[in-house]
Coordinates of N, CA, C and O in Angstrom, one line a residue:
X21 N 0.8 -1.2 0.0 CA 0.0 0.0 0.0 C 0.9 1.2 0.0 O 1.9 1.4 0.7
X22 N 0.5 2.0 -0.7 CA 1.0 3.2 -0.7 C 0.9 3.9 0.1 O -0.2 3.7 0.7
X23 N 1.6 4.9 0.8 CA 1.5 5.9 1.6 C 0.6 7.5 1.2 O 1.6 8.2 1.0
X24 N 0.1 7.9 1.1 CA -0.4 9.8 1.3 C 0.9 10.3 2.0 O 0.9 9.8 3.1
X25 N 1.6 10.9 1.8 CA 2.8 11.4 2.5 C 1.9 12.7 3.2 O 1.9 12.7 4.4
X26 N 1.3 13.7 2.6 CA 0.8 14.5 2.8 C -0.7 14.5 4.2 O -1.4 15.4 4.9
X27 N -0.5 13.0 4.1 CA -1.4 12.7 5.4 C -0.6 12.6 6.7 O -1.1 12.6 7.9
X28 N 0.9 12.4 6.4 CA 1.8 12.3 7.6 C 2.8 13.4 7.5 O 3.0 13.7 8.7
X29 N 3.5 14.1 6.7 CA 4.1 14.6 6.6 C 4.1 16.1 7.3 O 4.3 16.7 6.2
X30 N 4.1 17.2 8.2 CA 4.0 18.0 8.3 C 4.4 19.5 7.4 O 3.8 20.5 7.0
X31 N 5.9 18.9 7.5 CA 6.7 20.0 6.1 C 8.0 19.0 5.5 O 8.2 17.8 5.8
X32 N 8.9 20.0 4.6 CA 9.8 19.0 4.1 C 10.5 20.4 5.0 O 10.2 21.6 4.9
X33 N 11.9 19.7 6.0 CA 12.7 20.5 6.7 C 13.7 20.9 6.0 O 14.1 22.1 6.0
X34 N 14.3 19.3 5.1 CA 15.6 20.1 4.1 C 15.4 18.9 3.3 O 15.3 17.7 3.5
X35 N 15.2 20.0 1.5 CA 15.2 19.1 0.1 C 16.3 18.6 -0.2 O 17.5 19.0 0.0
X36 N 15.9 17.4 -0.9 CA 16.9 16.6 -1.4 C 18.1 17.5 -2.3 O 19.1 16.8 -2.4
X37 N 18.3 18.8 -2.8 CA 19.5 19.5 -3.3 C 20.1 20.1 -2.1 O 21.3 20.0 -2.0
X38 N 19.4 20.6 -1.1 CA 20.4 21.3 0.4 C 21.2 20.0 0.9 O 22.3 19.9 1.2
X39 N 20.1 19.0 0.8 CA 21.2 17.5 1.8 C 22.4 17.6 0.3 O 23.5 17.9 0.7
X40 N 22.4 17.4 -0.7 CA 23.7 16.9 -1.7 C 24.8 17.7 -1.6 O 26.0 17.4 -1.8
X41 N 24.1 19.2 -1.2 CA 25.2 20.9 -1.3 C 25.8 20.3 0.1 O 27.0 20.1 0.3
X42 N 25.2 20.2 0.7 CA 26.3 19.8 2.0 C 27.0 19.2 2.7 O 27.9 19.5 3.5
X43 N 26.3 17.8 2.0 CA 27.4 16.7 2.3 C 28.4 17.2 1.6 O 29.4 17.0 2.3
X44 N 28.5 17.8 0.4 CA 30.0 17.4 -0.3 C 30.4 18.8 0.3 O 31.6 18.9 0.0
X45 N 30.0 19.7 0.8 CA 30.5 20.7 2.0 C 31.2 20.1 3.4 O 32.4 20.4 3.8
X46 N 30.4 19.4 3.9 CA 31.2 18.1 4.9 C 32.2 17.7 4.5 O 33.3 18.1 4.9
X47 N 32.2 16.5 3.3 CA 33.3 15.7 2.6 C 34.8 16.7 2.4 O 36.0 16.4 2.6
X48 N 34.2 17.9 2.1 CA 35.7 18.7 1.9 C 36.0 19.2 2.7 O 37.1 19.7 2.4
X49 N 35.4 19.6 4.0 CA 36.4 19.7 5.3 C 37.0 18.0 5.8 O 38.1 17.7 6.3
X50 N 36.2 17.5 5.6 CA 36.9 16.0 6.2 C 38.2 15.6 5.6 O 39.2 15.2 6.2
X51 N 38.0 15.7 3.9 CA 39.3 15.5 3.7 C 40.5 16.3 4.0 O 41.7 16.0 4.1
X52 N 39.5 17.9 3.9 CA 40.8 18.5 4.5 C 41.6 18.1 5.3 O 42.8 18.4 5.3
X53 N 40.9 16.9 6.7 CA 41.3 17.0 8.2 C 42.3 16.0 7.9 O 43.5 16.0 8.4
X54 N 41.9 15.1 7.0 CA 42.2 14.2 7.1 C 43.2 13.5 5.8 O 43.2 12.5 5.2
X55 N 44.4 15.1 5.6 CA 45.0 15.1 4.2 C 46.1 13.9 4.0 O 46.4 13.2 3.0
X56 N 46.7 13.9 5.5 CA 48.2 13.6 5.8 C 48.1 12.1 5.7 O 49.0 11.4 5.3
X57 N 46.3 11.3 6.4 CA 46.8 10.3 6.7 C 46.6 9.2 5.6 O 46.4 9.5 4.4
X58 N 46.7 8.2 5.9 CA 46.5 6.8 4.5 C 45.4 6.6 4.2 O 45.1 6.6 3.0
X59 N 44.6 6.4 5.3 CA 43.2 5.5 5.2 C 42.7 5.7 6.7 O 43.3 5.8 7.8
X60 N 41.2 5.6 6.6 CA 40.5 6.2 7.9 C 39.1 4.4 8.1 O 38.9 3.5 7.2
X61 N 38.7 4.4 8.9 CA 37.1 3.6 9.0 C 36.1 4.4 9.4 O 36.1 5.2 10.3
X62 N 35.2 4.3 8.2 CA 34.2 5.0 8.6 C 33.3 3.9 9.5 O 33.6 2.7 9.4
X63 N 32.6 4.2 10.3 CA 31.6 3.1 11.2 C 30.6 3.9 11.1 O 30.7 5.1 11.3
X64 N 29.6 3.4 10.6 CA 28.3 3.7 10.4 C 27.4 3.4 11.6 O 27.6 2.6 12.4
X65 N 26.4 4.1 11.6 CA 25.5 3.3 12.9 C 24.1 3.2 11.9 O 23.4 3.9 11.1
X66 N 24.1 1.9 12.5 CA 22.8 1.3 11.5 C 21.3 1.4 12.3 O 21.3 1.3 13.5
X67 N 20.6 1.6 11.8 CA 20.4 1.7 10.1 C 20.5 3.3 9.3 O 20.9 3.3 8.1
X68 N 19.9 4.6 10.0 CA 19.8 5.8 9.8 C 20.6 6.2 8.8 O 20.1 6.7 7.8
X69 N 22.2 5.7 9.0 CA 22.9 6.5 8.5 C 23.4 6.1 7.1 O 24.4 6.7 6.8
X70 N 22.7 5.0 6.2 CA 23.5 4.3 5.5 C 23.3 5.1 4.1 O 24.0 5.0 3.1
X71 N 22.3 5.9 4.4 CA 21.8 7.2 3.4 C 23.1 7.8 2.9 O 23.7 7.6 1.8
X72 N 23.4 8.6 4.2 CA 24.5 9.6 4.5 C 25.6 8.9 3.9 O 26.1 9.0 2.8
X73 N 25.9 8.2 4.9 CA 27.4 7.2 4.7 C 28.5 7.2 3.4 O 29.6 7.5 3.0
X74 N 26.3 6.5 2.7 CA 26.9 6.2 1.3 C 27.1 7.5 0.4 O 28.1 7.4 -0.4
X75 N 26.3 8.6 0.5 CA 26.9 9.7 -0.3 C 28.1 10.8 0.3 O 29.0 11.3 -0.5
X76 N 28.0 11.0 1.6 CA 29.6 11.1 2.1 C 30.4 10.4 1.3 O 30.8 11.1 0.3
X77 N 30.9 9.1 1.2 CA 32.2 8.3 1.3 C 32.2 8.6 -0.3 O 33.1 9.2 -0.8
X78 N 31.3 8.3 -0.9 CA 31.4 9.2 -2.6 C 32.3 10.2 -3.1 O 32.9 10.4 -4.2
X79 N 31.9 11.0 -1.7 CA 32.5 12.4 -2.0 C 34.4 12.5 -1.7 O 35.3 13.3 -2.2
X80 N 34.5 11.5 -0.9 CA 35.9 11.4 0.1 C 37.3 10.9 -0.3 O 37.8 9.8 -0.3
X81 N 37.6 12.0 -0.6 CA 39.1 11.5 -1.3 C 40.5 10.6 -0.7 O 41.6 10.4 -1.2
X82 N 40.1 10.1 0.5 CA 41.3 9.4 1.2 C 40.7 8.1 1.1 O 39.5 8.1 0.8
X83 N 41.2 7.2 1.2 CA 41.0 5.9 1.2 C 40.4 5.6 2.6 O 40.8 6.0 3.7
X84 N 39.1 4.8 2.2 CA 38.0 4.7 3.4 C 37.8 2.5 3.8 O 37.8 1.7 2.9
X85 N 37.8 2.4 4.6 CA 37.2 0.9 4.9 C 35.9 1.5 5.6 O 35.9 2.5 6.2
X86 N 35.0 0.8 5.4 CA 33.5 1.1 5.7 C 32.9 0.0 6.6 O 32.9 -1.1 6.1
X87 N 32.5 0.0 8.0 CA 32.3 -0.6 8.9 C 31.2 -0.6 9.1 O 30.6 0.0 8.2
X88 N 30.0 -1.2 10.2 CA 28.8 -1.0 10.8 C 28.3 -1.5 11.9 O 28.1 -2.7 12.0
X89 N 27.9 -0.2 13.1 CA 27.2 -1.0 14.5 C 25.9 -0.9 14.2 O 25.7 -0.4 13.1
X90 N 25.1 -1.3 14.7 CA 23.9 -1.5 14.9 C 23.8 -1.2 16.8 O 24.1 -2.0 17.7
X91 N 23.3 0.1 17.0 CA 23.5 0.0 18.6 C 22.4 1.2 19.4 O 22.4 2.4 19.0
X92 N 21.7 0.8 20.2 CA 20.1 1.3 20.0 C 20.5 1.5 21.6 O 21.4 1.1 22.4
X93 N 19.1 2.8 21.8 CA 18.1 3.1 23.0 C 17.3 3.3 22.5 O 17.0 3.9 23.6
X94 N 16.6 3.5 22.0 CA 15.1 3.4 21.5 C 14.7 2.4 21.2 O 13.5 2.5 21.4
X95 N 15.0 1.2 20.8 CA 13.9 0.2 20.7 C 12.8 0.6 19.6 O 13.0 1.5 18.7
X96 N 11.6 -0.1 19.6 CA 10.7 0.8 19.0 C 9.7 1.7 19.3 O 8.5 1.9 19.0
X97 N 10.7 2.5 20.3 CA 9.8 4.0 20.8 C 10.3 4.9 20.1 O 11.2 4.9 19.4
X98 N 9.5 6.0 20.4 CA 10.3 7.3 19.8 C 10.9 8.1 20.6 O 11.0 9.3 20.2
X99 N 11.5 7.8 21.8 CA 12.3 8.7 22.5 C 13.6 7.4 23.0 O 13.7 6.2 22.8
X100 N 14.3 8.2 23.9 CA 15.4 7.4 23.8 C 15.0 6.9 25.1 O 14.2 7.4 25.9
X101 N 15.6 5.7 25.3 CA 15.2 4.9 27.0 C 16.5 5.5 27.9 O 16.4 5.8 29.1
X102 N 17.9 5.7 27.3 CA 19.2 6.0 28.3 C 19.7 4.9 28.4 O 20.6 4.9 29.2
X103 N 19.0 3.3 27.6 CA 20.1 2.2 27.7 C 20.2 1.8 26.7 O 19.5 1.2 25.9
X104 N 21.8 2.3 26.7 CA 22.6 1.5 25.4 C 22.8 0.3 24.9 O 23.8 0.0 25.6
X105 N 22.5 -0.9 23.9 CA 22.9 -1.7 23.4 C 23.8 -2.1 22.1 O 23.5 -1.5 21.1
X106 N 24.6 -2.7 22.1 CA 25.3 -3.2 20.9 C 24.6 -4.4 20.0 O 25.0 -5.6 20.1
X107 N 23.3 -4.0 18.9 CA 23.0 -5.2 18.7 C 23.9 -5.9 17.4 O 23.9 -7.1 17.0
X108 N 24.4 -4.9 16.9 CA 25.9 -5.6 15.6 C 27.0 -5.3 16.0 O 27.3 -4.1 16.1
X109 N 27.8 -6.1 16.4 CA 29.0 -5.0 16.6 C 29.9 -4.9 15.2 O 29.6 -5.6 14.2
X110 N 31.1 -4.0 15.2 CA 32.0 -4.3 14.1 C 32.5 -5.5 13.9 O 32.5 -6.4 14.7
X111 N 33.0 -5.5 12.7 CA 33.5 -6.7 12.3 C 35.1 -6.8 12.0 O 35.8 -7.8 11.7
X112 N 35.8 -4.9 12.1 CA 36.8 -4.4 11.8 C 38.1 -4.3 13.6 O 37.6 -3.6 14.5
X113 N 39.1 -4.7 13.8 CA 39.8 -4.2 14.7 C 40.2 -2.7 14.5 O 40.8 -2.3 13.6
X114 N 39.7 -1.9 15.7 CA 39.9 -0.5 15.3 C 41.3 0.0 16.1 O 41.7 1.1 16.3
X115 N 41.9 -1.0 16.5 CA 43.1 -0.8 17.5 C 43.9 0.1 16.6 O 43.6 0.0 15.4
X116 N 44.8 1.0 16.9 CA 45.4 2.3 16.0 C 44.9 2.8 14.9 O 45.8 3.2 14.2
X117 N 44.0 2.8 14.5 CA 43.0 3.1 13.8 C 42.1 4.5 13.6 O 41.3 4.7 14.5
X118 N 42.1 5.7 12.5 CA 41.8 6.5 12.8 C 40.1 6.5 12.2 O 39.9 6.4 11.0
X119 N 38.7 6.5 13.4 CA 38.1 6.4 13.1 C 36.9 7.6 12.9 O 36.6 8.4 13.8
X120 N 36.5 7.4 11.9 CA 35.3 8.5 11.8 C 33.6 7.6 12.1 O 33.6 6.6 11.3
X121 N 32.8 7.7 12.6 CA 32.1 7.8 13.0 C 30.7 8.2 12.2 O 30.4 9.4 12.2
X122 N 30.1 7.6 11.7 CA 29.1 8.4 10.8 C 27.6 8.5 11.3 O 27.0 7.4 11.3
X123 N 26.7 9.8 11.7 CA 25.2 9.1 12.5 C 24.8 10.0 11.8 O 25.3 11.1 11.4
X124 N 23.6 9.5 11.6 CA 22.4 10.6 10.8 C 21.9 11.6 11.7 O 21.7 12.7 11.3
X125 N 21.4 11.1 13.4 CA 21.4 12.4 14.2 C 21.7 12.7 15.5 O 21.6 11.6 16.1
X126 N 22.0 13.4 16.3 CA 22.6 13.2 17.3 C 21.0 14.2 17.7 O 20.4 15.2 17.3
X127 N 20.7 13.2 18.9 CA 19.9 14.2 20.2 C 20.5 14.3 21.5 O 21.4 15.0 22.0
X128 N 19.8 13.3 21.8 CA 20.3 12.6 23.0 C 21.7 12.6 23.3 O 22.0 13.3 24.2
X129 N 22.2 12.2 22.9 CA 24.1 11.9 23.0 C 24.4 10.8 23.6 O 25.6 10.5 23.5
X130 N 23.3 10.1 24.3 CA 23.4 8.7 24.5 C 24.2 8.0 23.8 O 25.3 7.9 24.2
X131 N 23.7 7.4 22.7 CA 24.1 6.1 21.8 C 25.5 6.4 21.9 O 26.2 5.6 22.6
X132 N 26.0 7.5 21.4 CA 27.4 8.1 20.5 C 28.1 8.5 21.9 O 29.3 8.2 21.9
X133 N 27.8 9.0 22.8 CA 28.8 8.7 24.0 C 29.0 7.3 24.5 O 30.1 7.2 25.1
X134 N 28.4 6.4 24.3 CA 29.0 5.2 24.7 C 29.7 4.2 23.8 O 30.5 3.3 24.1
X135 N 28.9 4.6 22.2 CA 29.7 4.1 21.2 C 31.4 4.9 20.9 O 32.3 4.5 20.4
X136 N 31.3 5.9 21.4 CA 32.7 7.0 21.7 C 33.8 6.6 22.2 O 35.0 6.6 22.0
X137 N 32.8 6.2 23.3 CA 33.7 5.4 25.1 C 34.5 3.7 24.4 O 35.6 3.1 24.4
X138 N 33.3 3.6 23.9 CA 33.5 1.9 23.7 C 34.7 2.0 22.7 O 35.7 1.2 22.9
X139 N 34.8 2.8 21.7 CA 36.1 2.4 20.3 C 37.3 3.3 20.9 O 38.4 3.4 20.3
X140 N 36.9 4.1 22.1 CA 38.3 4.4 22.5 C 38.9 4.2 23.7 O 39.8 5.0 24.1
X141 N 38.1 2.6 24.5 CA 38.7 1.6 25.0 C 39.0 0.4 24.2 O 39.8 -0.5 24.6
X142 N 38.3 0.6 22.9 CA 39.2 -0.8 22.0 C 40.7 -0.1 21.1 O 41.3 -0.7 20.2
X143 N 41.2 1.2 21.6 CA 42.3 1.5 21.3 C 42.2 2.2 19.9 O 43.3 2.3 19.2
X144 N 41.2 2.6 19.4 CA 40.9 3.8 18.4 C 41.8 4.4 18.0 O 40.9 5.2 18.1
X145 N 42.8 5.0 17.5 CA 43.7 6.2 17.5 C 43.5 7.2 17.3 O 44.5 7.9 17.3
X146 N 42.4 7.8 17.0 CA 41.2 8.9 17.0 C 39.9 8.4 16.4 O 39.7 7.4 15.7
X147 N 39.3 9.2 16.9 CA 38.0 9.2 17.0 C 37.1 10.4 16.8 O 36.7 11.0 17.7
X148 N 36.9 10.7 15.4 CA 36.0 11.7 15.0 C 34.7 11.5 14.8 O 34.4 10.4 14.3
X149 N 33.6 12.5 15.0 CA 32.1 12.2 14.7 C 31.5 13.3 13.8 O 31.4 14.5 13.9
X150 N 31.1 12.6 12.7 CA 29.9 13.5 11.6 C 28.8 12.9 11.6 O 28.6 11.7 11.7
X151 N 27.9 14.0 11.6 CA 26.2 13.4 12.0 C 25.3 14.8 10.8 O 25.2 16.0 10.6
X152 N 25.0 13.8 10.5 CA 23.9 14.6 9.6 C 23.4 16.1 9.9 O 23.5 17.2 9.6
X153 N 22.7 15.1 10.7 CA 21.6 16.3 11.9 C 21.8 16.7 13.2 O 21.6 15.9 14.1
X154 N 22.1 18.0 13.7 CA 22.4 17.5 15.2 C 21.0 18.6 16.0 O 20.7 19.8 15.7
X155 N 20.5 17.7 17.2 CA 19.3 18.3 17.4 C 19.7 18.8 19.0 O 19.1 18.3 19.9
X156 N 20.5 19.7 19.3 CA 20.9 20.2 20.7 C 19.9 20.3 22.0 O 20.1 20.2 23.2
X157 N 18.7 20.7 21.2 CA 17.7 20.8 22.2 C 17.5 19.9 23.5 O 17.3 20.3 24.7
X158 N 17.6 18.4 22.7 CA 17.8 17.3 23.1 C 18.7 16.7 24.5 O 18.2 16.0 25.3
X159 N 19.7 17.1 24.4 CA 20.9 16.7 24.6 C 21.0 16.4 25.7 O 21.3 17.4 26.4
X160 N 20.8 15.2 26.5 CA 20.9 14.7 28.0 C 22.9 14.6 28.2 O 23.6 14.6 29.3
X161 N 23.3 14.5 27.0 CA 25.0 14.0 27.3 C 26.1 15.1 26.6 O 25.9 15.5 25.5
X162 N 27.4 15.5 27.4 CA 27.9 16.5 26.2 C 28.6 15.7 25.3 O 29.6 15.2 25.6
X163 N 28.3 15.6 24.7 CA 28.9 15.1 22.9 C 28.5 16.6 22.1 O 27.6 17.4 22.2
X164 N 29.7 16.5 21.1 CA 29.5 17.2 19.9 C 30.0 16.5 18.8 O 31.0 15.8 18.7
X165 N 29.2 16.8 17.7 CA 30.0 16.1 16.6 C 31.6 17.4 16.1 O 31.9 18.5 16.5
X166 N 31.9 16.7 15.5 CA 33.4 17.3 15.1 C 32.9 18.3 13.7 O 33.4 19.4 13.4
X167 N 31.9 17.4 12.9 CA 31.3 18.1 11.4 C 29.6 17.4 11.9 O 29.2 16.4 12.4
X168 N 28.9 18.9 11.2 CA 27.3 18.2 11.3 C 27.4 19.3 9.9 O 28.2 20.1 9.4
X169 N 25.6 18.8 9.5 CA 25.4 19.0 8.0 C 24.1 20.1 8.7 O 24.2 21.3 8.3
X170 N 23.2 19.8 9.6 CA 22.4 20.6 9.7 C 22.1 20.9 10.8 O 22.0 19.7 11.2
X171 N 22.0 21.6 11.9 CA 21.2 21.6 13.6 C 19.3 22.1 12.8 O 18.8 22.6 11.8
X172 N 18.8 21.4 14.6 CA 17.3 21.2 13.6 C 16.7 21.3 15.2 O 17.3 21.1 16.3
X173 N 15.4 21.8 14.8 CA 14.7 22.0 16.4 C 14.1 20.6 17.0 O 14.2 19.7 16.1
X174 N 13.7 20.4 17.7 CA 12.8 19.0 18.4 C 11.8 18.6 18.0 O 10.8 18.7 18.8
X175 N 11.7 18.2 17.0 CA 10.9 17.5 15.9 C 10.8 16.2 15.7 O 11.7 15.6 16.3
X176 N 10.1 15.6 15.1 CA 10.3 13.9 14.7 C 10.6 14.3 13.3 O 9.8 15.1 12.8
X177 N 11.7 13.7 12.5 CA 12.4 13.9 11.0 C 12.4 12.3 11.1 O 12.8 11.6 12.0
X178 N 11.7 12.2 9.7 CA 12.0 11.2 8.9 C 12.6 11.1 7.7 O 13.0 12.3 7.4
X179 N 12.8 10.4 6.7 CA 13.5 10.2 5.3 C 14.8 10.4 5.6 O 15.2 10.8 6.7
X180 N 15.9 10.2 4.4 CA 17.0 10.2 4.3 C 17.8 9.3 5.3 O 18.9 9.6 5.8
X181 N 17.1 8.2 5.5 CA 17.6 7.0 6.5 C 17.0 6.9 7.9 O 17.1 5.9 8.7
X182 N 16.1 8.6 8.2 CA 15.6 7.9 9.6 C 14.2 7.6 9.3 O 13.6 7.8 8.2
X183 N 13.7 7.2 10.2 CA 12.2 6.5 9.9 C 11.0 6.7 10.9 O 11.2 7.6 11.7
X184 N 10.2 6.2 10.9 CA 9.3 5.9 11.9 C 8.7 4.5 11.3 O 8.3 4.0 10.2
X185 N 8.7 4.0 13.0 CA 8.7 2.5 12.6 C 9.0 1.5 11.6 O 8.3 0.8 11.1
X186 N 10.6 1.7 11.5 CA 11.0 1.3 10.0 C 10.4 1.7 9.0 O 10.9 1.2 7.9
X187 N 9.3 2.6 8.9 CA 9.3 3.6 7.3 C 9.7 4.3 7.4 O 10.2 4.9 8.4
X188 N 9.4 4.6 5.8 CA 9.6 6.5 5.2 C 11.6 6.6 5.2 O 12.3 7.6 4.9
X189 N 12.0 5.6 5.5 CA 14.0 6.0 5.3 C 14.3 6.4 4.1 O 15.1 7.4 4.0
X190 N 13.6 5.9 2.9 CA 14.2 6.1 1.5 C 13.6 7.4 0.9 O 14.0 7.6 -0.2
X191 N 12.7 8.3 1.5 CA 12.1 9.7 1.1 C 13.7 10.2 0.9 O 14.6 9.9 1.6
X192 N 13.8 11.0 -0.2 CA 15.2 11.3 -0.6 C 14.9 12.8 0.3 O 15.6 13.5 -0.5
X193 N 14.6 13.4 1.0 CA 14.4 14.5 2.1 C 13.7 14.7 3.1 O 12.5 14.4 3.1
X194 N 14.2 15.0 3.9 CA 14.6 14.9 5.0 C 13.3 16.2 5.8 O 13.4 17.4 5.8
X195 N 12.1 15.1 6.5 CA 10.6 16.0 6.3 C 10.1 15.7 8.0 O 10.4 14.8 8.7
X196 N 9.3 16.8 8.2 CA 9.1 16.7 9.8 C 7.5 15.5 9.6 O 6.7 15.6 8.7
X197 N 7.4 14.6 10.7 CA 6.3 14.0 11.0 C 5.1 14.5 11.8 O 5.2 14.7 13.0
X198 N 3.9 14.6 11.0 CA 3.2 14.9 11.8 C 2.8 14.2 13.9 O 2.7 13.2 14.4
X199 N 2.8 15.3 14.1 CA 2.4 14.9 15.5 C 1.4 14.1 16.2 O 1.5 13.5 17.2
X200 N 0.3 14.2 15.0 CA -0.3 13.2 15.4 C -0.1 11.6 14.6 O -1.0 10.8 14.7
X201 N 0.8 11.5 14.1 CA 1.0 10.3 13.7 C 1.9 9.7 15.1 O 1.5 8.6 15.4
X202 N 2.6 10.1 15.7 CA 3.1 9.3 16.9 C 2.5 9.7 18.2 O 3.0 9.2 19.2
X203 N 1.7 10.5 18.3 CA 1.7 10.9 19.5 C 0.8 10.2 20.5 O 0.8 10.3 21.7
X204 N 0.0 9.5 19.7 CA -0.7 8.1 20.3 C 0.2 7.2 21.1 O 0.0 6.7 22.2
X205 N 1.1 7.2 20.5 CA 2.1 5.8 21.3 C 2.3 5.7 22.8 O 2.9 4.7 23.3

C-alpha cells in the first residue's frame, strides 16, 4: 500500500538539493582534516545512516574501509530509554586506527557517547564524529559532533535513513512528522 505522504508529513525540513550541497560541504572539510593520513574507518550506525554514509564516502578522497554498528536506546519508541545496546558490533579491529564515526542524528548523546567510550577503550587512535543532523535541544549528554550537516529544532524527521517505525528511510528529504501520527504511542 501506498503511503499519502501529505497525510503524515507535516513539512519538508531540508530538500533533497540542500542535503547533496552539503554533504559534499562536509566531505571537503573532512578531507581537508584528514590530508596527511592513509586511510580512515568510517563506522556507520545502522540503520539511519546508510543514506549519509553512502553519499559522504562518494565524495571522500582518502581511502576509506567502511564498517557498521547497529546500537540502539530506543527500541521501537520514539524517544530514547538511556540504555545503550550493541546489537551488531564491528566486524573491523579498530586498535590504532583512525576512526570517523558516521550518525544521521545526534539528540540525546546517549548512543554516540558510549559508542565514543567503547572504540576508545578498544584503542581507536582517534576518534571523529559526523552526523547529519544534530538536534541540541535534546541533549541529556555533552557530545558534539566534530562536522554536522544541519542543527534542527525537536521535531520527529524522517527520510533520508531515519524513519518511523521502520518507514519513510528512503524519502530522498529529510521532512518533519506529523504529531499526530506518533503521539498516540
Amino acid at each position: 500500500m501506498k503511503t499519502d505522504y501529505n497525510s503524515i508529513i507535516e513539512k519538508v525540513l531540508i530538500d533533497e538539493e540542500s542535503l547533496k550541497k552539503r554533504i559534499k560541504q562536509l566531505a571537503a572539510k573532512i578531507n581537508e582534516h584528514y590530508e596527511n593520513e592513509d586511510s580512515i574507518l568510517l563506522v556507520g550506525i545502522l540503520r539511519g545512516s546508510i543514506f549519509f554514509l553512502t553519499e559522504l564516502a562518494k565524495q571522500l578522497k582518502i581511502d576509506c574501509k567502511i564498517d557498521f554498528m547497529d546500537v540502539s536506546s530506543y527500541g521501537d519508541e520514539t524517544y530514547s530509554s538511556g540504555n545503550v545496546r550493541i546489537l551488531k558490533d564491528l566486524d573491523t579491529d579498530v586498535s590504532g586506527v583512525d576512526v570517523l564515526i558516521v550518525e544521521d542524528i545526534i539528540d540525546t548523546g546517549n548512543t554516540l557517547e558510549y559508542l565514543a567510550e567503547t572504540l576508545k577503550h578498544r584503542g581507536a587512535r582517534t576518534i571523529k564524529i559526523v552526523t547529519l543532523l544534530d538536534k541540541p535541544e535534546r541533549r541529556e549528554k555533552v557530545i558534539k559532533a566534530d562536522w554536522y550537516g544541519f542543527k534542527i529544532p525537536d521535531e520527529y524527521v524522517i527520510g533520508f535513513g531515519m524513519d518511523y517505525q521502520q518507514l519513510y528511510r528512503n524519502l530522498p528529504y529529510i521532512a518533519v512528522l506529523k504529531r499526530e501520527v506518533y503521539s498516540n504511542e
